[in-house]
Amino acid sequence: EFQNKQWSGFSPKLSLSYHFSKSTLLYTSVSKGFLPPKIEDMTKSGKIRKGFKMANPNLYPERLMNYELGLKSSIGKKVEIEAVLYYSKGNDFQYFVSQGDSVDVGGDALLAVLQKTNIANVNIYGTDLMLNWKPSKYFNFMMNYSYNSSKIGSMNSSNPEVMKLSGKYLAEVPAHILGLYSDFSIKGFHLSLSYNYTSDQWYDDENIEIV
């Protein structure tokens, strides 16, 4: 049996922008996020991609404070630039944590037992950069680059499996993502080329296995 649960949250956002000129804009924003737990994570146990998920009926919402500073600028009609710096602090962050145990579900190997848990806090910061260059009506080039550092901060849990995650990076969050795109069109012919790069990322919560 599960007890009735009810949560509420207030998610305001305050933003301010300043136009240096018709082609250059500087903006900043502060916002607060609220994410209640999923019913599936609270009530359903079973096999998932990374192991065996154990339900956690004691999950409660996570809250996030986000700070952002951005710049948008155009150089003539051919070049557009956008740069964003951001910092987010998550409290009671919901995260899959290994329970230090494994279970046999009939496959070739034992599956690690995982449980969605409210870890104390997470610090996330990074940058997004975008460049769009259109030297002619026939050719267009775009570059996107993102850097992200998502790290678990201090913990306040009595669970030793949770406590040892302090200072670890969040799993499945690459530090670097790069995308290059170009297209050329003339007289009904169209040619496009793209390149995408994603850096290494941690597969597990203890930062042992790399993808």
mmCIF file of N, CA and C in Angstrom, residues 61-139:
data_model
loop_
_atom_site.group_PDB
_atom_site.id
_atom_site.type_symbol
_atom_site.label_atom_id
_atom_site.label_comp_id
_atom_site.label_asym_id
_atom_site.label_seq_id
_atom_site.Cartn_x
_atom_site.Cartn_y
_atom_site.Cartn_z
ATOM 1 N N PRO A 61 10.160 15.823 -4.510
ATOM 2 C CA PRO A 61 10.565 16.658 -5.646
ATOM 3 C C PRO A 61 11.993 17.181 -5.542
ATOM 4 N N GLU A 62 12.566 17.461 -6.709
ATOM 5 C CA GLU A 62 13.844 18.172 -6.776
ATOM 6 C C GLU A 62 13.562 19.614 -7.192
ATOM 7 N N ARG A 63 14.461 20.500 -6.776
ATOM 8 C CA ARG A 63 14.321 21.917 -7.098
ATOM 9 C C ARG A 63 15.644 22.428 -7.650
ATOM 10 N N LEU A 64 15.545 23.342 -8.602
ATOM 11 C CA LEU A 64 16.725 23.805 -9.327
ATOM 12 C C LEU A 64 16.714 25.318 -9.432
ATOM 13 N N MET A 65 17.846 25.946 -9.097
ATOM 14 C CA MET A 65 18.038 27.376 -9.347
ATOM 15 C C MET A 65 18.982 27.512 -10.533
ATOM 16 N N ASN A 66 18.586 28.316 -11.509
ATOM 17 C CA ASN A 66 19.366 28.447 -12.733
ATOM 18 C C ASN A 66 19.698 29.917 -12.993
ATOM 19 N N TYR A 67 20.972 30.177 -13.305
ATOM 20 C CA TYR A 67 21.446 31.529 -13.613
ATOM 21 C C TYR A 67 22.082 31.509 -15.004
ATOM 22 N N GLU A 68 21.734 32.486 -15.823
ATOM 23 C CA GLU A 68 22.185 32.466 -17.211
ATOM 24 C C GLU A 68 22.574 33.867 -17.666
ATOM 25 N N LEU A 69 23.649 33.930 -18.465
ATOM 26 C CA LEU A 69 24.108 35.186 -19.067
ATOM 27 C C LEU A 69 24.390 34.910 -20.529
ATOM 28 N N GLY A 70 23.775 35.700 -21.416
ATOM 29 C CA GLY A 70 23.915 35.417 -22.838
ATOM 30 C C GLY A 70 24.148 36.656 -23.669
ATOM 31 N N LEU A 71 24.721 36.421 -24.840
ATOM 32 C CA LEU A 71 25.008 37.491 -25.798
ATOM 33 C C LEU A 71 24.594 37.030 -27.186
ATOM 34 N N LYS A 72 23.834 37.872 -27.901
ATOM 35 C CA LYS A 72 23.480 37.623 -29.293
ATOM 36 C C LYS A 72 23.950 38.813 -30.119
ATOM 37 N N SER A 73 24.626 38.503 -31.234
ATOM 38 C CA SER A 73 25.166 39.582 -32.042
ATOM 39 C C SER A 73 25.180 39.186 -33.516
ATOM 40 N N SER A 74 24.954 40.163 -34.372
ATOM 41 C CA SER A 74 25.032 39.979 -35.821
ATOM 42 C C SER A 74 26.107 40.895 -36.376
ATOM 43 N N ILE A 75 26.919 40.331 -37.264
ATOM 44 C CA ILE A 75 27.958 41.118 -37.943
ATOM 45 C C ILE A 75 27.530 41.254 -39.396
ATOM 46 N N GLY A 76 26.961 42.379 -39.707
ATOM 47 C CA GLY A 76 26.407 42.547 -41.045
ATOM 48 C C GLY A 76 25.225 41.600 -41.226
ATOM 49 N N LYS A 77 25.035 41.125 -42.441
ATOM 50 C CA LYS A 77 23.963 40.189 -42.743
ATOM 51 C C LYS A 77 24.476 38.764 -42.928
ATOM 52 N N LYS A 78 25.790 38.566 -42.705
ATOM 53 C CA LYS A 78 26.382 37.267 -43.026
ATOM 54 C C LYS A 78 26.746 36.430 -41.800
ATOM 55 N N VAL A 79 26.933 37.053 -40.645
ATOM 56 C CA VAL A 79 27.428 36.326 -39.474
ATOM 57 C C VAL A 79 26.509 36.581 -38.274
ATOM 58 N N GLU A 80 26.125 35.506 -37.614
ATOM 59 C CA GLU A 80 25.369 35.580 -36.364
ATOM 60 C C GLU A 80 26.129 34.796 -35.293
ATOM 61 N N ILE A 81 26.254 35.392 -34.113
ATOM 62 C CA ILE A 81 26.975 34.767 -33.000
ATOM 63 C C ILE A 81 26.081 34.764 -31.767
ATOM 64 N N GLU A 82 26.107 33.646 -31.041
ATOM 65 C CA GLU A 82 25.375 33.568 -29.783
ATOM 66 C C GLU A 82 26.236 32.820 -28.767
ATOM 67 N N ALA A 83 26.349 33.372 -27.572
ATOM 68 C CA ALA A 83 27.147 32.749 -26.507
ATOM 69 C C ALA A 83 26.351 32.802 -25.202
ATOM 70 N N VAL A 84 26.355 31.688 -24.473
ATOM 71 C CA VAL A 84 25.602 31.590 -23.227
ATOM 72 C C VAL A 84 26.484 30.970 -22.149
ATOM 73 N N LEU A 85 26.488 31.572 -20.969
ATOM 74 C CA LEU A 85 27.116 30.992 -19.784
ATOM 75 C C LEU A 85 26.001 30.677 -18.785
ATOM 76 N N TYR A 86 26.063 29.512 -18.132
ATOM 77 C CA TYR A 86 24.998 29.173 -17.199
ATOM 78 C C TYR A 86 25.550 28.434 -15.982
ATOM 79 N N TYR A 87 24.831 28.563 -14.886
ATOM 80 C CA TYR A 87 25.139 27.829 -13.665
ATOM 81 C C TYR A 87 23.821 27.403 -13.037
ATOM 82 N N SER A 88 23.721 26.138 -12.667
ATOM 83 C CA SER A 88 22.509 25.613 -12.044
ATOM 84 C C SER A 88 22.890 24.859 -10.778
ATOM 85 N N LYS A 89 22.077 25.020 -9.760
ATOM 86 C CA LYS A 89 22.264 24.286 -8.512
ATOM 87 C C LYS A 89 20.983 23.517 -8.231
ATOM 88 N N GLY A 90 21.096 22.196 -8.219
ATOM 89 C CA GLY A 90 19.948 21.347 -7.955
ATOM 90 C C GLY A 90 19.959 20.836 -6.527
ATOM 91 N N ASN A 91 18.849 20.942 -5.854
ATOM 92 C CA ASN A 91 18.701 20.431 -4.490
ATOM 93 C C ASN A 91 17.730 19.246 -4.483
ATOM 94 N N ASP A 92 18.043 18.240 -3.656
ATOM 95 C CA ASP A 92 17.249 17.005 -3.617
ATOM 96 C C ASP A 92 17.149 16.375 -5.002
ATOM 97 N N PHE A 93 18.258 16.415 -5.728
ATOM 98 C CA PHE A 93 18.308 15.947 -7.106
ATOM 99 C C PHE A 93 17.961 14.461 -7.181
ATOM 100 N N GLN A 94 17.077 14.090 -8.115
ATOM 101 C CA GLN A 94 16.665 12.695 -8.294
ATOM 102 C C GLN A 94 17.661 11.991 -9.219
ATOM 103 N N TYR A 95 18.232 10.879 -8.721
ATOM 104 C CA TYR A 95 19.348 10.263 -9.443
ATOM 105 C C TYR A 95 19.381 8.771 -9.133
ATOM 106 N N PHE A 96 19.645 7.958 -10.167
ATOM 107 C CA PHE A 96 19.766 6.520 -9.955
ATOM 108 C C PHE A 96 21.056 6.212 -9.196
ATOM 109 N N VAL A 97 20.940 5.514 -8.068
ATOM 110 C CA VAL A 97 22.079 5.183 -7.225
ATOM 111 C C VAL A 97 22.160 3.669 -7.075
ATOM 112 N N SER A 98 23.365 3.127 -7.244
ATOM 113 C CA SER A 98 23.570 1.695 -7.020
ATOM 114 C C SER A 98 23.367 1.372 -5.540
ATOM 115 N N GLN A 99 22.683 0.255 -5.277
ATOM 116 C CA GLN A 99 22.416 -0.157 -3.898
ATOM 117 C C GLN A 99 23.466 -1.134 -3.376
ATOM 118 N N GLY A 100 24.548 -1.348 -4.144
ATOM 119 C CA GLY A 100 25.624 -2.234 -3.707
ATOM 120 C C GLY A 100 25.230 -3.694 -3.743
ATOM 121 N N ASP A 101 24.237 -4.035 -4.551
ATOM 122 C CA ASP A 101 23.754 -5.405 -4.634
ATOM 123 C C ASP A 101 23.458 -5.716 -6.096
ATOM 124 N N SER A 102 23.200 -6.984 -6.401
ATOM 125 C CA SER A 102 22.862 -7.406 -7.762
ATOM 126 C C SER A 102 21.792 -8.484 -7.693
ATOM 127 N N VAL A 103 21.141 -8.724 -8.833
ATOM 128 C CA VAL A 103 20.039 -9.682 -8.872
ATOM 129 C C VAL A 103 20.119 -10.491 -10.161
ATOM 130 N N ASP A 104 19.699 -11.753 -10.099
ATOM 131 C CA ASP A 104 19.675 -12.650 -11.254
ATOM 132 C C ASP A 104 18.260 -12.677 -11.816
ATOM 133 N N VAL A 105 18.116 -12.202 -13.062
ATOM 134 C CA VAL A 105 16.799 -12.215 -13.711
ATOM 135 C C VAL A 105 16.783 -13.181 -14.883
ATOM 136 N N GLY A 106 17.756 -14.112 -14.902
ATOM 137 C CA GLY A 106 17.760 -15.148 -15.914
ATOM 138 C C GLY A 106 18.599 -14.867 -17.138
ATOM 139 N N GLY A 107 19.343 -13.765 -17.148
ATOM 140 C CA GLY A 107 20.185 -13.445 -18.288
ATOM 141 C C GLY A 107 21.577 -14.027 -18.152
ATOM 142 N N ASP A 108 22.498 -13.509 -18.967
ATOM 143 C CA ASP A 108 23.873 -13.994 -18.950
ATOM 144 C C ASP A 108 24.668 -13.464 -17.763
ATOM 145 N N ALA A 109 24.229 -12.358 -17.175
ATOM 146 C CA ALA A 109 24.989 -11.752 -16.083
ATOM 147 C C ALA A 109 24.045 -11.185 -15.034
ATOM 148 N N LEU A 110 24.571 -10.997 -13.832
ATOM 149 C CA LEU A 110 23.796 -10.373 -12.765
ATOM 150 C C LEU A 110 23.593 -8.888 -13.076
ATOM 151 N N LEU A 111 22.458 -8.355 -12.673
ATOM 152 C CA LEU A 111 22.148 -6.953 -12.891
ATOM 153 C C LEU A 111 22.296 -6.178 -11.594
ATOM 154 N N ALA A 112 22.945 -5.022 -11.685
ATOM 155 C CA ALA A 112 23.088 -4.156 -10.518
ATOM 156 C C ALA A 112 21.721 -3.631 -10.091
ATOM 157 N N VAL A 113 21.493 -3.582 -8.785
ATOM 158 C CA VAL A 113 20.240 -3.044 -8.246
ATOM 159 C C VAL A 113 20.397 -1.533 -8.093
ATOM 160 N N LEU A 114 19.509 -0.787 -8.751
ATOM 161 C CA LEU A 114 19.533 0.673 -8.731
ATOM 162 C C LEU A 114 18.234 1.194 -8.135
ATOM 163 N N GLN A 115 18.313 2.399 -7.577
ATOM 164 C CA GLN A 115 17.108 3.027 -7.034
ATOM 165 C C GLN A 115 17.198 4.530 -7.239
ATOM 166 N N LYS A 116 16.108 5.113 -7.757
ATOM 167 C CA LYS A 116 16.051 6.570 -7.896
ATOM 168 C C LYS A 116 15.992 7.176 -6.494
ATOM 169 N N THR A 117 16.961 8.051 -6.190
ATOM 170 C CA THR A 117 17.136 8.578 -4.839
ATOM 171 C C THR A 117 17.313 10.088 -4.894
ATOM 172 N N ASN A 118 16.863 10.782 -3.864
ATOM 173 C CA ASN A 118 17.117 12.217 -3.738
ATOM 174 C C ASN A 118 18.496 12.415 -3.131
ATOM 175 N N ILE A 119 19.488 12.715 -3.978
ATOM 176 C CA ILE A 119 20.810 13.053 -3.456
ATOM 177 C C ILE A 119 20.805 14.539 -3.091
ATOM 178 N N ALA A 120 21.724 14.950 -2.256
ATOM 179 C CA ALA A 120 21.640 16.272 -1.640
ATOM 180 C C ALA A 120 21.642 17.417 -2.655
ATOM 181 N N ASN A 121 22.728 17.601 -3.391
ATOM 182 C CA ASN A 121 22.730 18.686 -4.367
ATOM 183 C C ASN A 121 23.688 18.390 -5.506
ATOM 184 N N VAL A 122 23.461 19.074 -6.619
ATOM 185 C CA VAL A 122 24.260 18.930 -7.829
ATOM 186 C C VAL A 122 24.604 20.323 -8.339
ATOM 187 N N ASN A 123 25.849 20.506 -8.761
ATOM 188 C CA ASN A 123 26.293 21.772 -9.335
ATOM 189 C C ASN A 123 26.560 21.581 -10.826
ATOM 190 N N ILE A 124 25.904 22.375 -11.643
ATOM 191 C CA ILE A 124 26.002 22.262 -13.092
ATOM 192 C C ILE A 124 26.392 23.622 -13.659
ATOM 193 N N TYR A 125 27.452 23.649 -14.450
ATOM 194 C CA TYR A 125 27.796 24.892 -15.136
ATOM 195 C C TYR A 125 28.357 24.581 -16.514
ATOM 196 N N GLY A 126 28.292 25.569 -17.380
ATOM 197 C CA GLY A 126 28.791 25.324 -18.730
ATOM 198 C C GLY A 126 28.548 26.505 -19.640
ATOM 199 N N THR A 127 28.729 26.246 -20.938
ATOM 200 C CA THR A 127 28.571 27.285 -21.943
ATOM 201 C C THR A 127 28.039 26.679 -23.233
ATOM 202 N N ASP A 128 27.304 27.468 -23.969
ATOM 203 C CA ASP A 128 26.839 27.107 -25.315
ATOM 204 C C ASP A 128 27.277 28.209 -26.269
ATOM 205 N N LEU A 129 27.894 27.801 -27.373
ATOM 206 C CA LEU A 129 28.353 28.758 -28.375
ATOM 207 C C LEU A 129 27.769 28.383 -29.729
ATOM 208 N N MET A 130 27.338 29.394 -30.496
ATOM 209 C CA MET A 130 26.776 29.151 -31.811
ATOM 210 C C MET A 130 27.297 30.187 -32.793
ATOM 211 N N LEU A 131 27.694 29.718 -33.970
ATOM 212 C CA LEU A 131 28.143 30.603 -35.044
ATOM 213 C C LEU A 131 27.422 30.207 -36.321
ATOM 214 N N ASN A 132 26.812 31.171 -36.980
ATOM 215 C CA ASN A 132 26.149 30.930 -38.256
ATOM 216 C C ASN A 132 26.715 31.905 -39.283
ATOM 217 N N TRP A 133 27.255 31.359 -40.357
ATOM 218 C CA TRP A 133 27.921 32.178 -41.383
ATOM 219 C C TRP A 133 27.289 31.883 -42.733
ATOM 220 N N LYS A 134 26.804 32.920 -43.396
ATOM 221 C CA LYS A 134 26.189 32.778 -44.709
ATOM 222 C C LYS A 134 26.855 33.759 -45.669
ATOM 223 N N PRO A 135 27.981 33.339 -46.270
ATOM 224 C CA PRO A 135 28.733 34.254 -47.135
ATOM 225 C C PRO A 135 28.025 34.570 -48.442
ATOM 226 N N SER A 136 27.126 33.691 -48.867
ATOM 227 C CA SER A 136 26.387 33.935 -50.106
ATOM 228 C C SER A 136 25.032 33.247 -50.001
ATOM 229 N N LYS A 137 24.169 33.512 -50.977
ATOM 230 C CA LYS A 137 22.844 32.886 -50.959
ATOM 231 C C LYS A 137 22.908 31.400 -51.274
ATOM 232 N N TYR A 138 24.090 30.922 -51.717
ATOM 233 C CA TYR A 138 24.234 29.511 -52.069
ATOM 234 C C TYR A 138 24.809 28.653 -50.938
ATOM 235 N N PHE A 139 25.521 29.283 -50.020
ATOM 236 C CA PHE A 139 26.280 28.515 -49.023
ATOM 237 C C PHE A 139 25.965 28.999 -47.618
#
